[in-house]
CSV table of C-alpha atoms in Angstrom, one decimal:
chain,number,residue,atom,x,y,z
Q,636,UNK,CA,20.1,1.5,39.6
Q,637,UNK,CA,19.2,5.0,40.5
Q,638,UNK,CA,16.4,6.7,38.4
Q,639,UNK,CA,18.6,9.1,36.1
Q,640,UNK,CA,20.6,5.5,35.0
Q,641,UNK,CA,16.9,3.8,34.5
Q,642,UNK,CA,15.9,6.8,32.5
Q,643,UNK,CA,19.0,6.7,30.1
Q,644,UNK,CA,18.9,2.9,29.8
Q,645,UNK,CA,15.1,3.2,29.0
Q,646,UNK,CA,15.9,5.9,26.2
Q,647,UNK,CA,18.4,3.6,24.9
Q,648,UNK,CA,16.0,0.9,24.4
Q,649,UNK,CA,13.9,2.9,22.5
Q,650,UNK,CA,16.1,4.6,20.7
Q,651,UNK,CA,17.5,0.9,19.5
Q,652,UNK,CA,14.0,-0.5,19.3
Q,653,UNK,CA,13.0,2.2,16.6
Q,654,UNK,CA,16.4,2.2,14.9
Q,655,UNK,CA,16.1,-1.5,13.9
Q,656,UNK,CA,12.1,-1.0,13.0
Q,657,UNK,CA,13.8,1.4,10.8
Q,658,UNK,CA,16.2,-0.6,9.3
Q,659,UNK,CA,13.8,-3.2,8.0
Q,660,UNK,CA,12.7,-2.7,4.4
Q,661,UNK,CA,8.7,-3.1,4.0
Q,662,UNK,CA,7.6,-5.1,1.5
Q,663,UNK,CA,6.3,-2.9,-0.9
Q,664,UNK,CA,10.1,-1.9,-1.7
Q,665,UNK,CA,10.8,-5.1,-3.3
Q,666,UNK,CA,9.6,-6.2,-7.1
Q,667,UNK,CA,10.4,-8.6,-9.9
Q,668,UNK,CA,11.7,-6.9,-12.9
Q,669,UNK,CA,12.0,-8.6,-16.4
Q,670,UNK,CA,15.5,-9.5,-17.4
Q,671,UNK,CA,15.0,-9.3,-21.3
Q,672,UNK,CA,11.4,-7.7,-21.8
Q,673,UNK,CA,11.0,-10.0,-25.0
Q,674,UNK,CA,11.7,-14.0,-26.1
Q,675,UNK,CA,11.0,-16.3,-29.3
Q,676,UNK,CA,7.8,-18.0,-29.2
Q,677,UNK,CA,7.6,-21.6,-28.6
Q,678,UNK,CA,8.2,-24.3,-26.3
Q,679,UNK,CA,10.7,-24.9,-23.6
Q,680,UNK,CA,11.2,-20.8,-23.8
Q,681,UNK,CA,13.4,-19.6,-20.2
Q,682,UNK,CA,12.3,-16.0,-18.7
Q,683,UNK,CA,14.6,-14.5,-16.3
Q,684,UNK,CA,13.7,-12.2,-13.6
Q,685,UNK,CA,15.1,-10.1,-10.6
Q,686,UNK,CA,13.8,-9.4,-7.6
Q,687,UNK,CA,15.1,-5.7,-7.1
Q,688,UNK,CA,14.9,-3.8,-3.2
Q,689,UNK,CA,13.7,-0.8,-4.9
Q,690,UNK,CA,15.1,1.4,-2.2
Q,691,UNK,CA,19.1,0.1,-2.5
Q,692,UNK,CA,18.7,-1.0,-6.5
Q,693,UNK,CA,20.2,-4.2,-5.0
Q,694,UNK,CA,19.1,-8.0,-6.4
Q,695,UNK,CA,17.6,-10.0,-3.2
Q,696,UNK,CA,18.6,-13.1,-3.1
Q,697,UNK,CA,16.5,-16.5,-1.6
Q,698,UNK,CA,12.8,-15.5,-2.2
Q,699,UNK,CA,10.7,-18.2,-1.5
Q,700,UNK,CA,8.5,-17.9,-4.5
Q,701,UNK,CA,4.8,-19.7,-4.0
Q,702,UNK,CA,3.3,-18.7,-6.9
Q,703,UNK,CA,3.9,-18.4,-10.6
Q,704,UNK,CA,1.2,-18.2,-13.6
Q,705,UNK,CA,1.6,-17.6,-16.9
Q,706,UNK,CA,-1.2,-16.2,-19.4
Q,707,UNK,CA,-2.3,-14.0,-22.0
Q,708,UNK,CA,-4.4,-11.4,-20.2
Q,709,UNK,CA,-2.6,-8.6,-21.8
Q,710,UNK,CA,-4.5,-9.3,-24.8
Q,711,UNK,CA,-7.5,-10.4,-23.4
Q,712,UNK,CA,-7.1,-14.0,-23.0
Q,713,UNK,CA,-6.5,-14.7,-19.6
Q,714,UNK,CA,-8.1,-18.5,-20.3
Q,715,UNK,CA,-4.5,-19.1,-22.4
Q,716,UNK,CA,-2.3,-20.3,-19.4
Q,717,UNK,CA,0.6,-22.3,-19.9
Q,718,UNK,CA,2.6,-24.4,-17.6
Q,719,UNK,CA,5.9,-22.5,-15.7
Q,720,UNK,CA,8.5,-24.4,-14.5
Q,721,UNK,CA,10.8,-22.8,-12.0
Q,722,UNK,CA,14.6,-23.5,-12.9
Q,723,UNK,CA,17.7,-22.3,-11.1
Q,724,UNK,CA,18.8,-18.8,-11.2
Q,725,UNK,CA,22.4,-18.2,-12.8
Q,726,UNK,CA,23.4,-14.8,-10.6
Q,727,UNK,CA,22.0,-14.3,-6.8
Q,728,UNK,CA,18.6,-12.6,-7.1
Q,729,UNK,CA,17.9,-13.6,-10.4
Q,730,UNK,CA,15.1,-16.5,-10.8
Q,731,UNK,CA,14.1,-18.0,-13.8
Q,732,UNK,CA,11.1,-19.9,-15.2
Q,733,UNK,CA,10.6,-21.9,-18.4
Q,734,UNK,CA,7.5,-22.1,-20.5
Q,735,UNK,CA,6.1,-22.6,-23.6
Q,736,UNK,CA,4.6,-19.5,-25.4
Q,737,UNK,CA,2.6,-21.2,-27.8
Q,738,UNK,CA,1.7,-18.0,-30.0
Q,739,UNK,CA,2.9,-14.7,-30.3
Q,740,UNK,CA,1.7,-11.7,-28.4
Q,741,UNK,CA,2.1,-9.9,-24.5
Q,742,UNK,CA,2.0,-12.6,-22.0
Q,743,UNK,CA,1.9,-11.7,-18.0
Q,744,UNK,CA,3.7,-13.6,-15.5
Q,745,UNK,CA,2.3,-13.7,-12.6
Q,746,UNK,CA,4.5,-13.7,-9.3
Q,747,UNK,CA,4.2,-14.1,-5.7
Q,748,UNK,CA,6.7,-14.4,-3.4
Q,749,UNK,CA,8.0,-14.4,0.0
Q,750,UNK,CA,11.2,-12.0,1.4
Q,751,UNK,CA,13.6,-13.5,4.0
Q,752,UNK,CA,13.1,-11.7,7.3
Q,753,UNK,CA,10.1,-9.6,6.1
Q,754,UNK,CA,6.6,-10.0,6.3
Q,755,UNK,CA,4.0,-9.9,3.1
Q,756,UNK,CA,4.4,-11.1,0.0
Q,757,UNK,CA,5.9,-9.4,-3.1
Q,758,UNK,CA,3.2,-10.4,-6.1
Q,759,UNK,CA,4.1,-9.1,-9.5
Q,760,UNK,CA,2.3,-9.2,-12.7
Q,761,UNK,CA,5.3,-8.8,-15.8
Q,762,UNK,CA,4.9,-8.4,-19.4
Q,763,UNK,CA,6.5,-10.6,-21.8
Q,764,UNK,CA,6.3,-10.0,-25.7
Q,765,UNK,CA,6.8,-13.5,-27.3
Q,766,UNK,CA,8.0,-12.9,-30.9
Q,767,UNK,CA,7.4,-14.9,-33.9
């Protein structure tokens, strides 16, 4: 190979290198958004949420989620947890969890997650209003 062909074929490299660096979305560019910002309270309640790429608006299907927690630190009572229970989701990118809300008031689900192909985790914190 003669130098200017090695020279061009290095260029090319990089060029390709940094185009798919590019292409990759970080993780910071995903979150979970509420579904319906509100539910009845009581038991067996089901929340539905999206995971959203933030830079395409598109829903992101197969997250691995690790971590889910459910609690009343919104209005200062972080020590009310309840269990969550991850169901099915009925769309691709939407996942859905179902809990009991055992009074009325702003609950926060807690979310943590992991993004095929990228590395991090997406953790969320959501506000639910459980209505009487």
């Amino acid at each position: 190979m003669t130098t200017s062909n090695l020279a061009r074929a290095s260029v090319a490299a990089l060029i390709a290198s940094t185009l798919a660096t590019a292409a990759r979305a970080e993780i910071k560019n995903y979150e979970f958004q509420l579904v319906q910002p509100t539910v009845k309270a009581g038991a067996d309640r089901v929340v539905t949420v999206r995971l959203v790429d933030k830079t395409t608006g598109k829903a992101v299907p197969d997250a691995v989620i690790f971590a889910s927690r459910l609690d009343m630190a919104p209005d200062g009572m972080q020590e009310m947890a309840t269990k969550v229970t991850a169901m099915p989701g009925t769309e691709p990118g939407t996942y859905r969890f179902k809990a009991t809300f055992g009074m009325a008031g702003r609950w926060q689900l807690s979310l943590g997650a992991k993004v095929q192909g990228e590395t991090g985790t997406v953790d969320n914190k959501l506000v639910v209003t459980a209505e009487k």
